[in-house]
Amino acid sequence: MNRVYLKRKITNRIASGHPWIFNNEVEKVEAEINAGETVEVFTHDKKFVGKGYINPKSQILVRLLTREKKEDINEQFFFNRLVQCREYRKKLGYIENCRLVFGEADSLPQLIVDKFNDYFVIQTLSLGIDRWKPAIVKALNEIFNPKGIYERNDVPVREMEGLPQQKGFLSDPFNTQITINENGLQFYVDIENGQKTSYFLDQQDNRRSIQHIVKDAEVLGSFSYTGSFEIHAAKYGAKSVLGLDISNSAVQQAMRNAELNGVQDICRFETANAFDVLKQWAKEGKQYDVVMLDPPAFTKSRETIQNAITGYKEINLRGMKLTKPGGFLVTSSCTSLVSPELFLQIIDMAAKDARRKIRQVTFQTQSPDHPVIRGIDNTHYLKFLIVQVQ
Ligand code: SAH
């Protein structure tokens, strides 16, 4: 196996367990590199660090899969890891729907597997993990005997690894419009055409957090996608719910979901650009008891982080203005580039500009089937905040 030697002074990050090894942290590679192959990593004085996969096209040269010298990287390795992933979720009570594999947080860098009951959606986001796709599919078949497996590798990050964007079946074809249960509700999930892996499982617990505040309330939900927060609000006793999303197909799916749950008389959905509409309605003095915001990431890179800050501030400012005194703002941010501390600062700035006082009700993160690993910052990505707006 090819060997990679780190520079004399290795960073604390690698020493304390972070799985990424950047190009500039490597002193030398023993033999010629075959992109995607498994390599052994050593310190400059030949102490074993771990095994992982290598890609010279990527700034992250090696991503470690194990720190155990005895552990071989083969089909059995992936089978064992997937069993561990399942056991962890089971232990925490995630049996039906969950993120089964959350990449680095499960020591399977750049692998995402979402489980929607008997159906699985996978993403292999780097070359090194993509090569193991057949082993991963085989293990999923052996462990879960699924009704279907689908690949949603239609994501731009793959191109940075020299991989094509693609999607399709990794099992016999099946009807990709499935129905899932969540918190006693039902939702259509479009595995083939939905956004990302098709459904946002990371908010599944947070959706329950709105239970009491939406009772008898007039609710506005922005960035509603297929309506999961909005339909929860209706089920929890809201008087009326309006959901907005810029994607017409998401709005259509949200309306079907409202019907599926028998709340079509309470829930309406409209196609709209939230930035325009929230601004306009705030100007007109419209107000709601509860305003919910769950925008997309706004930025993917550190260079454009200011765009994200400006975007979050803008919509939260509008959201607060649209909240009746004593009402509630339910607000999220899903980019790991905006830390929880920074997110709270942005909310404080928005409150100051809106001239409203806010009282924090709860501040949460993604559901525990997406574990946060201390020291791997990008595993702690979702911020979910409820404030009372006075
Ligand atoms: N709340 C949803 C997830 C929202 S994802 C859930 O729990 O499932 C973010 C959504 O924002 C996407 O559906 C996207 O179509 C929508 N979106 C992006 N930009 C928008 C804009 N300017 N106005 C309204 N919606 C927007």
Tab-separated table of N, CA and C in Angstrom, residues 192-340:
chain	number	residue	atom	x	y	z
A	192	GLU	N	-36.484	11.156	-6.881
A	192	GLU	CA	-35.756	11.470	-8.114
A	192	GLU	C	-35.550	12.977	-8.312
A	193	ASN	N	-36.597	13.754	-8.004
A	193	ASN	CA	-36.532	15.185	-8.351
A	193	ASN	C	-36.556	16.144	-7.177
A	194	GLY	N	-36.692	15.622	-5.960
A	194	GLY	CA	-36.707	16.510	-4.804
A	194	GLY	C	-35.352	17.190	-4.630
A	195	GLN	N	-35.305	18.197	-3.752
A	195	GLN	CA	-34.040	18.909	-3.546
A	195	GLN	C	-33.074	18.054	-2.709
A	196	LYS	N	-31.787	18.200	-2.993
A	196	LYS	CA	-30.718	17.466	-2.287
A	196	LYS	C	-30.998	15.957	-2.310
A	197	THR	N	-31.111	15.331	-1.127
A	197	THR	CA	-31.448	13.899	-1.127
A	197	THR	C	-32.967	13.695	-1.135
A	198	SER	N	-33.708	14.757	-1.336
A	198	SER	CA	-35.164	14.789	-1.561
A	198	SER	C	-36.025	15.201	-0.374
A	199	TYR	N	-35.529	15.086	0.836
A	199	TYR	CA	-36.322	15.494	1.998
A	199	TYR	C	-35.355	15.888	3.117
A	200	PHE	N	-35.732	16.935	3.886
A	200	PHE	CA	-34.817	17.436	4.918
A	200	PHE	C	-35.091	16.751	6.264
A	201	LEU	N	-34.408	15.634	6.455
A	201	LEU	CA	-34.588	14.862	7.687
A	201	LEU	C	-33.985	15.577	8.903
A	202	ASP	N	-33.065	16.493	8.648
A	202	ASP	CA	-32.354	17.120	9.778
A	202	ASP	C	-33.265	17.966	10.671
A	203	GLN	N	-34.433	18.372	10.139
A	203	GLN	CA	-35.361	19.194	10.934
A	203	GLN	C	-36.465	18.347	11.567
A	204	GLN	N	-36.364	17.031	11.480
A	204	GLN	CA	-37.504	16.214	11.900
A	204	GLN	C	-37.884	16.399	13.366
A	205	ASP	N	-36.907	16.611	14.237
A	205	ASP	CA	-37.245	16.841	15.648
A	205	ASP	C	-37.650	18.293	15.890
A	206	ASN	N	-36.982	19.200	15.176
A	206	ASN	CA	-37.299	20.618	15.355
A	206	ASN	C	-38.751	20.922	14.963
A	207	ARG	N	-39.257	20.156	14.013
A	207	ARG	CA	-40.650	20.404	13.582
A	207	ARG	C	-41.621	20.208	14.745
A	208	ARG	N	-41.246	19.343	15.689
A	208	ARG	CA	-42.122	19.138	16.856
A	208	ARG	C	-42.058	20.318	17.832
A	209	SER	N	-40.984	21.097	17.729
A	209	SER	CA	-40.781	22.184	18.698
A	209	SER	C	-41.779	23.325	18.535
A	210	ILE	N	-42.522	23.325	17.424
A	210	ILE	CA	-43.468	24.438	17.225
A	210	ILE	C	-44.858	24.093	17.785
A	211	GLN	N	-44.968	22.899	18.360
A	211	GLN	CA	-46.279	22.373	18.744
A	211	GLN	C	-47.153	23.368	19.524
A	212	HIS	N	-46.603	23.993	20.568
A	212	HIS	CA	-47.446	24.812	21.445
A	212	HIS	C	-47.645	26.229	20.925
A	213	ILE	N	-46.614	26.767	20.284
A	213	ILE	CA	-46.706	28.180	19.884
A	213	ILE	C	-47.644	28.404	18.700
A	214	VAL	N	-47.954	27.359	17.945
A	214	VAL	CA	-48.802	27.571	16.764
A	214	VAL	C	-50.296	27.370	17.056
A	215	LYS	N	-50.625	26.977	18.266
A	215	LYS	CA	-52.036	26.718	18.584
A	215	LYS	C	-52.864	27.997	18.371
A	216	ASP	N	-53.912	27.886	17.582
A	216	ASP	CA	-54.827	29.001	17.260
A	216	ASP	C	-54.139	30.177	16.555
A	217	ALA	N	-52.954	29.952	16.034
A	217	ALA	CA	-52.177	31.062	15.464
A	217	ALA	C	-52.381	31.218	13.954
A	218	GLU	N	-52.162	32.456	13.497
A	218	GLU	CA	-52.016	32.700	12.062
A	218	GLU	C	-50.528	32.583	11.766
A	219	VAL	N	-50.198	31.652	10.878
A	219	VAL	CA	-48.795	31.296	10.679
A	219	VAL	C	-48.348	31.611	9.255
A	220	LEU	N	-47.158	32.217	9.152
A	220	LEU	CA	-46.532	32.417	7.839
A	220	LEU	C	-45.253	31.582	7.796
A	221	GLY	N	-45.149	30.712	6.804
A	221	GLY	CA	-43.924	29.912	6.652
A	221	GLY	C	-43.228	30.283	5.361
A	222	SER	N	-41.965	30.678	5.472
A	222	SER	CA	-41.228	31.031	4.256
A	222	SER	C	-40.152	30.005	3.995
A	223	PHE	N	-39.875	29.763	2.705
A	223	PHE	CA	-38.940	28.707	2.319
A	223	PHE	C	-39.546	27.366	2.748
A	224	SER	N	-40.782	27.167	2.351
A	224	SER	CA	-41.564	26.046	2.906
A	224	SER	C	-41.269	24.712	2.233
A	225	TYR	N	-40.599	24.731	1.061
A	225	TYR	CA	-40.298	23.486	0.323
A	225	TYR	C	-41.575	22.652	0.212
A	226	THR	N	-41.594	21.407	0.659
A	226	THR	CA	-42.799	20.595	0.466
A	226	THR	C	-43.759	20.690	1.654
A	227	GLY	N	-43.569	21.729	2.473
A	227	GLY	CA	-44.570	22.087	3.470
A	227	GLY	C	-44.495	21.375	4.806
A	228	SER	N	-43.370	20.765	5.106
A	228	SER	CA	-43.379	19.956	6.339
A	228	SER	C	-43.606	20.768	7.608
A	229	PHE	N	-42.931	21.910	7.761
A	229	PHE	CA	-43.184	22.716	8.969
A	229	PHE	C	-44.632	23.214	8.968
A	230	GLU	N	-45.102	23.640	7.807
A	230	GLU	CA	-46.428	24.258	7.709
A	230	GLU	C	-47.524	23.241	8.043
A	231	ILE	N	-47.343	22.012	7.547
A	231	ILE	CA	-48.356	20.983	7.794
A	231	ILE	C	-48.320	20.537	9.267
A	232	HIS	N	-47.123	20.530	9.843
A	232	HIS	CA	-47.044	20.305	11.296
A	232	HIS	C	-47.844	21.395	12.022
A	233	ALA	N	-47.644	22.652	11.611
A	233	ALA	CA	-48.343	23.765	12.280
A	233	ALA	C	-49.857	23.558	12.204
A	234	ALA	N	-50.350	23.178	11.034
A	234	ALA	CA	-51.797	22.968	10.874
A	234	ALA	C	-52.274	21.846	11.797
A	235	LYS	N	-51.506	20.767	11.849
A	235	LYS	CA	-51.890	19.634	12.697
A	235	LYS	C	-51.850	19.975	14.178
A	236	TYR	N	-50.958	20.906	14.516
A	236	TYR	CA	-50.825	21.301	15.926
A	236	TYR	C	-51.846	22.383	16.307
A	237	GLY	N	-52.761	22.692	15.400
A	237	GLY	CA	-53.884	23.550	15.792
A	237	GLY	C	-53.823	24.997	15.333
A	238	ALA	N	-52.987	25.296	14.320
A	238	ALA	CA	-52.959	26.677	13.807
A	238	ALA	C	-54.314	27.019	13.192
A	239	LYS	N	-54.659	28.310	13.252
A	239	LYS	CA	-55.917	28.768	12.667
A	239	LYS	C	-55.784	28.799	11.148
A	240	SER	N	-54.659	29.356	10.685
A	240	SER	CA	-54.399	29.395	9.237
A	240	SER	C	-52.895	29.360	9.011
A	241	VAL	N	-52.501	28.774	7.885
A	241	VAL	CA	-51.071	28.687	7.575
A	241	VAL	C	-50.873	29.052	6.107
A	242	LEU	N	-49.914	29.946	5.864
A	242	LEU	CA	-49.538	30.268	4.484
A	242	LEU	C	-48.065	29.927	4.306
A	243	GLY	N	-47.758	29.074	3.312
A	243	GLY	CA	-46.365	28.707	3.029
A	243	GLY	C	-45.916	29.308	1.710
A	244	LEU	N	-44.694	29.811	1.686
A	244	LEU	CA	-44.141	30.425	0.468
A	244	LEU	C	-42.864	29.723	0.047
A	245	ASP	N	-42.726	29.470	-1.245
A	245	ASP	CA	-41.460	28.946	-1.761
A	245	ASP	C	-41.291	29.412	-3.203
A	246	ILE	N	-40.051	29.596	-3.594
A	246	ILE	CA	-39.760	30.088	-4.943
A	246	ILE	C	-39.921	28.981	-5.989
A	247	SER	N	-39.889	27.731	-5.534
A	247	SER	CA	-39.983	26.600	-6.465
A	247	SER	C	-41.439	26.170	-6.627
A	248	ASN	N	-41.915	26.279	-7.865
A	248	ASN	CA	-43.301	25.928	-8.125
A	248	ASN	C	-43.565	24.441	-7.870
A	249	SER	N	-42.602	23.590	-8.221
A	249	SER	CA	-42.836	22.156	-8.005
A	249	SER	C	-42.889	21.838	-6.514
A	250	ALA	N	-42.102	22.556	-5.706
A	250	ALA	CA	-42.168	22.358	-4.248
A	250	ALA	C	-43.545	22.765	-3.729
A	251	VAL	N	-44.057	23.878	-4.255
A	251	VAL	CA	-45.374	24.364	-3.825
A	251	VAL	C	-46.467	23.353	-4.196
A	252	GLN	N	-46.373	22.790	-5.394
A	252	GLN	CA	-47.358	21.773	-5.810
A	252	GLN	C	-47.309	20.573	-4.868
A	253	GLN	N	-46.103	20.139	-4.560
A	253	GLN	CA	-45.928	18.980	-3.668
A	253	GLN	C	-46.452	19.311	-2.262
A	254	ALA	N	-46.239	20.546	-1.811
A	254	ALA	CA	-46.716	20.969	-0.482
A	254	ALA	C	-48.241	20.896	-0.436
A	255	MET	N	-48.904	21.307	-1.532
A	255	MET	CA	-50.370	21.258	-1.549
A	255	MET	C	-50.868	19.815	-1.503
A	256	ARG	N	-50.164	18.948	-2.220
A	256	ARG	CA	-50.536	17.518	-2.175
A	256	ARG	C	-50.325	16.967	-0.760
A	257	ASN	N	-49.261	17.414	-0.115
A	257	ASN	CA	-49.001	16.958	1.251
A	257	ASN	C	-50.078	17.447	2.226
A	258	ALA	N	-50.559	18.676	2.001
A	258	ALA	CA	-51.621	19.212	2.869
A	258	ALA	C	-52.866	18.334	2.726
A	259	GLU	N	-53.193	17.967	1.490
A	259	GLU	CA	-54.358	17.100	1.257
A	259	GLU	C	-54.162	15.726	1.889
A	260	LEU	N	-52.970	15.197	1.739
A	260	LEU	CA	-52.662	13.878	2.299
A	260	LEU	C	-52.936	13.838	3.804
A	261	ASN	N	-52.755	14.990	4.451
A	261	ASN	CA	-52.950	15.060	5.900
A	261	ASN	C	-54.277	15.709	6.294
A	262	GLY	N	-55.105	15.977	5.303
A	262	GLY	CA	-56.439	16.533	5.580
A	262	GLY	C	-56.422	17.945	6.133
A	263	VAL	N	-55.386	18.724	5.814
A	263	VAL	CA	-55.325	20.100	6.333
A	263	VAL	C	-55.371	21.137	5.197
A	264	GLN	N	-55.906	20.723	4.045
A	264	GLN	CA	-55.910	21.630	2.889
A	264	GLN	C	-56.779	22.863	3.103
A	265	ASP	N	-57.707	22.815	4.073
A	265	ASP	CA	-58.527	24.012	4.317
A	265	ASP	C	-57.800	25.015	5.209
A	266	ILE	N	-56.787	24.544	5.915
A	266	ILE	CA	-56.044	25.436	6.828
A	266	ILE	C	-54.773	25.953	6.158
A	267	CYS	N	-54.161	25.080	5.334
A	267	CYS	CA	-52.848	25.392	4.737
A	267	CYS	C	-52.964	25.845	3.296
A	268	ARG	N	-52.378	26.992	2.988
A	268	ARG	CA	-52.265	27.424	1.591
A	268	ARG	C	-50.782	27.540	1.265
A	269	PHE	N	-50.458	27.322	-0.005
A	269	PHE	CA	-49.057	27.496	-0.417
A	269	PHE	C	-49.022	28.361	-1.667
A	270	GLU	N	-48.044	29.243	-1.748
A	270	GLU	CA	-47.909	30.112	-2.923
A	270	GLU	C	-46.469	30.150	-3.390
A	271	THR	N	-46.303	30.282	-4.713
A	271	THR	CA	-44.966	30.425	-5.277
A	271	THR	C	-44.570	31.893	-5.182
A	272	ALA	N	-43.477	32.175	-4.506
A	272	ALA	CA	-43.061	33.570	-4.341
A	272	ALA	C	-41.598	33.648	-3.946
A	273	ASN	N	-40.983	34.782	-4.297
A	273	ASN	CA	-39.640	35.069	-3.797
A	273	ASN	C	-39.786	35.709	-2.421
A	274	ALA	N	-39.329	35.002	-1.412
A	274	ALA	CA	-39.538	35.463	-0.033
A	274	ALA	C	-38.921	36.833	0.212
A	275	PHE	N	-37.799	37.112	-0.439
A	275	PHE	CA	-37.154	38.415	-0.212
A	275	PHE	C	-38.084	39.554	-0.618
A	276	ASP	N	-38.728	39.406	-1.780
A	276	ASP	CA	-39.626	40.462	-2.259
A	276	ASP	C	-40.881	40.549	-1.405
A	277	VAL	N	-41.497	39.393	-1.195
A	277	VAL	CA	-42.804	39.369	-0.535
A	277	VAL	C	-42.709	39.806	0.930
A	278	LEU	N	-41.702	39.304	1.636
A	278	LEU	CA	-41.576	39.674	3.048
A	278	LEU	C	-41.358	41.184	3.198
A	279	LYS	N	-40.571	41.721	2.295
A	279	LYS	CA	-40.288	43.158	2.348
A	279	LYS	C	-41.577	43.957	2.114
A	280	GLN	N	-42.295	43.552	1.061
A	280	GLN	CA	-43.532	44.219	0.684
A	280	GLN	C	-44.564	44.152	1.817
A	281	TRP	N	-44.767	42.960	2.356
A	281	TRP	CA	-45.782	42.776	3.388
A	281	TRP	C	-45.409	43.499	4.685
A	282	ALA	N	-44.100	43.539	4.976
A	282	ALA	CA	-43.676	44.256	6.182
A	282	ALA	C	-44.006	45.745	6.021
A	283	LYS	N	-43.774	46.252	4.818
A	283	LYS	CA	-44.095	47.660	4.521
A	283	LYS	C	-45.583	47.938	4.685
A	284	GLU	N	-46.383	46.969	4.230
A	284	GLU	CA	-47.842	47.132	4.308
A	284	GLU	C	-48.374	46.958	5.725
A	285	GLY	N	-47.501	46.530	6.652
A	285	GLY	CA	-47.905	46.367	8.046
A	285	GLY	C	-48.631	45.060	8.354
A	286	LYS	N	-48.530	44.078	7.453
A	286	LYS	CA	-49.138	42.768	7.734
A	286	LYS	C	-48.460	42.139	8.934
A	287	GLN	N	-49.217	41.388	9.730
A	287	GLN	CA	-48.585	40.690	10.861
A	287	GLN	C	-49.195	39.320	11.126
A	288	TYR	N	-48.358	38.425	11.621
A	288	TYR	CA	-48.761	37.043	11.914
A	288	TYR	C	-48.403	36.708	13.366
A	289	ASP	N	-49.039	35.685	13.896
A	289	ASP	CA	-48.698	35.242	15.264
A	289	ASP	C	-47.360	34.503	15.277
A	290	VAL	N	-47.140	33.732	14.196
A	290	VAL	CA	-45.891	32.969	14.112
A	290	VAL	C	-45.336	33.100	12.691
A	291	VAL	N	-44.057	33.448	12.597
A	291	VAL	CA	-43.381	33.492	11.296
A	291	VAL	C	-42.257	32.464	11.315
A	292	MET	N	-42.215	31.623	10.283
A	292	MET	CA	-41.178	30.585	10.217
A	292	MET	C	-40.299	30.821	8.987
A	293	LEU	N	-38.986	30.727	9.175
A	293	LEU	CA	-38.029	30.938	8.074
A	293	LEU	C	-37.058	29.759	8.040
A	294	ASP	N	-36.902	29.157	6.880
A	294	ASP	CA	-35.954	28.034	6.770
A	294	ASP	C	-35.233	28.114	5.421
A	295	PRO	N	-34.417	29.160	5.267
A	295	PRO	CA	-33.822	29.425	3.950
A	295	PRO	C	-32.706	28.450	3.567
A	296	PRO	N	-32.348	28.432	2.285
A	296	PRO	CA	-31.207	27.614	1.850
A	296	PRO	C	-29.895	28.232	2.338
A	297	ALA	N	-28.775	27.599	1.978
A	297	ALA	CA	-27.488	27.973	2.591
A	297	ALA	C	-26.969	29.371	2.209
A	298	PHE	N	-27.451	29.988	1.159
A	298	PHE	CA	-26.994	31.305	0.691
A	298	PHE	C	-25.534	31.337	0.228
A	299	THR	N	-24.656	30.573	0.849
A	299	THR	CA	-23.268	30.510	0.369
A	299	THR	C	-22.676	29.133	0.627
A	300	LYS	N	-21.740	28.770	-0.216
A	300	LYS	CA	-21.053	27.489	-0.020
A	300	LYS	C	-19.571	27.703	0.281
A	301	SER	N	-19.125	28.953	0.160
A	301	SER	CA	-17.691	29.161	0.376
A	301	SER	C	-17.440	30.336	1.320
A	302	ARG	N	-16.302	30.255	1.963
A	302	ARG	CA	-15.912	31.263	2.936
A	302	ARG	C	-15.801	32.666	2.307
A	303	GLU	N	-15.439	32.687	1.012
A	303	GLU	CA	-15.235	33.981	0.336
A	303	GLU	C	-16.529	34.790	0.256
A	304	THR	N	-17.644	34.070	0.146
A	304	THR	CA	-18.905	34.798	-0.020
A	304	THR	C	-19.772	34.758	1.242
A	305	ILE	N	-19.106	34.544	2.355
A	305	ILE	CA	-19.826	34.429	3.626
A	305	ILE	C	-20.647	35.702	3.914
A	306	GLN	N	-20.112	36.850	3.458
A	306	GLN	CA	-20.824	38.111	3.699
A	306	GLN	C	-22.225	38.089	3.064
A	307	ASN	N	-22.346	37.439	1.905
A	307	ASN	CA	-23.673	37.310	1.267
A	307	ASN	C	-24.653	36.594	2.178
A	308	ALA	N	-24.140	35.542	2.813
A	308	ALA	CA	-25.008	34.759	3.692
A	308	ALA	C	-25.430	35.610	4.885
A	309	ILE	N	-24.466	36.345	5.454
A	309	ILE	CA	-24.779	37.178	6.620
A	309	ILE	C	-25.842	38.213	6.246
A	310	THR	N	-25.630	38.857	5.090
A	310	THR	CA	-26.581	39.873	4.637
A	310	THR	C	-27.957	39.248	4.400
A	311	GLY	N	-27.982	38.090	3.759
A	311	GLY	CA	-29.241	37.399	3.478
A	311	GLY	C	-29.992	37.020	4.745
A	312	TYR	N	-29.287	36.408	5.690
A	312	TYR	CA	-29.937	36.003	6.947
A	312	TYR	C	-30.454	37.217	7.708
A	313	LYS	N	-29.644	38.282	7.714
A	313	LYS	CA	-30.071	39.467	8.465
A	313	LYS	C	-31.335	40.042	7.838
A	314	GLU	N	-31.312	40.164	6.529
A	314	GLU	CA	-32.435	40.745	5.796
A	314	GLU	C	-33.744	39.983	6.068
A	315	ILE	N	-33.731	38.691	5.883
A	315	ILE	CA	-35.014	37.979	6.033
A	315	ILE	C	-35.462	37.903	7.495
A	316	ASN	N	-34.502	37.855	8.415
A	316	ASN	CA	-34.904	37.827	9.820
A	316	ASN	C	-35.458	39.170	10.281
A	317	LEU	N	-34.883	40.223	9.745
A	317	LEU	CA	-35.410	41.566	10.025
A	317	LEU	C	-36.861	41.656	9.552
A	318	ARG	N	-37.097	41.212	8.302
A	318	ARG	CA	-38.470	41.243	7.759
A	318	ARG	C	-39.370	40.333	8.578
A	319	GLY	N	-38.839	39.172	8.911
A	319	GLY	CA	-39.629	38.201	9.684
A	319	GLY	C	-40.080	38.778	11.021
A	320	MET	N	-39.189	39.501	11.683
A	320	MET	CA	-39.546	40.086	12.989
A	320	MET	C	-40.606	41.162	12.823
A	321	LYS	N	-40.454	41.971	11.760
A	321	LYS	CA	-41.456	43.020	11.538
A	321	LYS	C	-42.829	42.428	11.269
A	322	LEU	N	-42.822	41.249	10.661
A	322	LEU	CA	-44.090	40.596	10.319
A	322	LEU	C	-44.683	39.810	11.489
A	323	THR	N	-43.996	39.823	12.635
A	323	THR	CA	-44.479	39.091	13.811
A	323	THR	C	-45.210	40.043	14.756
A	324	LYS	N	-46.414	39.660	15.148
A	324	LYS	CA	-47.189	40.483	16.094
A	324	LYS	C	-46.436	40.592	17.415
A	325	PRO	N	-46.577	41.664	18.146
A	325	PRO	CA	-45.941	41.742	19.464
A	325	PRO	C	-46.390	40.557	20.320
A	326	GLY	N	-45.422	39.853	20.889
A	326	GLY	CA	-45.754	38.665	21.685
A	326	GLY	C	-45.805	37.393	20.854
A	327	GLY	N	-45.699	37.553	19.544
A	327	GLY	CA	-45.689	36.373	18.659
A	327	GLY	C	-44.302	35.745	18.594
A	328	PHE	N	-44.152	34.758	17.731
A	328	PHE	CA	-42.904	33.985	17.700
A	328	PHE	C	-42.285	33.933	16.309
A	329	LEU	N	-40.952	34.016	16.293
A	329	LEU	CA	-40.193	33.808	15.063
A	329	LEU	C	-39.462	32.472	15.192
A	330	VAL	N	-39.636	31.629	14.193
A	330	VAL	CA	-38.980	30.313	14.163
A	330	VAL	C	-37.994	30.388	13.007
A	331	THR	N	-36.694	30.376	13.310
A	331	THR	CA	-35.735	30.692	12.247
A	331	THR	C	-34.560	29.720	12.214
A	332	SER	N	-34.156	29.343	11.003
A	332	SER	CA	-33.093	28.347	10.843
A	332	SER	C	-31.994	28.845	9.931
A	333	SER	N	-30.849	28.201	10.027
A	333	SER	CA	-29.752	28.433	9.094
A	333	SER	C	-29.011	27.116	8.945
A	334	CYS	N	-28.755	26.729	7.692
A	334	CYS	CA	-28.197	25.383	7.486
A	334	CYS	C	-26.786	25.392	6.924
A	335	THR	N	-26.097	26.538	6.985
A	335	THR	CA	-24.715	26.509	6.511
A	335	THR	C	-23.735	26.429	7.675
A	336	SER	N	-22.781	25.505	7.571
A	336	SER	CA	-21.805	25.369	8.648
A	336	SER	C	-20.851	26.559	8.680
A	337	LEU	N	-20.835	27.341	7.594
A	337	LEU	CA	-19.935	28.505	7.561
A	337	LEU	C	-20.389	29.599	8.529
A	338	VAL	N	-21.675	29.598	8.839
A	338	VAL	CA	-22.188	30.529	9.849
A	338	VAL	C	-22.294	29.746	11.165
A	339	SER	N	-21.417	30.086	12.101
A	339	SER	CA	-21.384	29.343	13.373
A	339	SER	C	-22.630	29.699	14.198
A	340	PRO	N	-22.952	28.876	15.186
A	340	PRO	CA	-24.091	29.212	16.055
A	340	PRO	C	-23.947	30.606	16.683
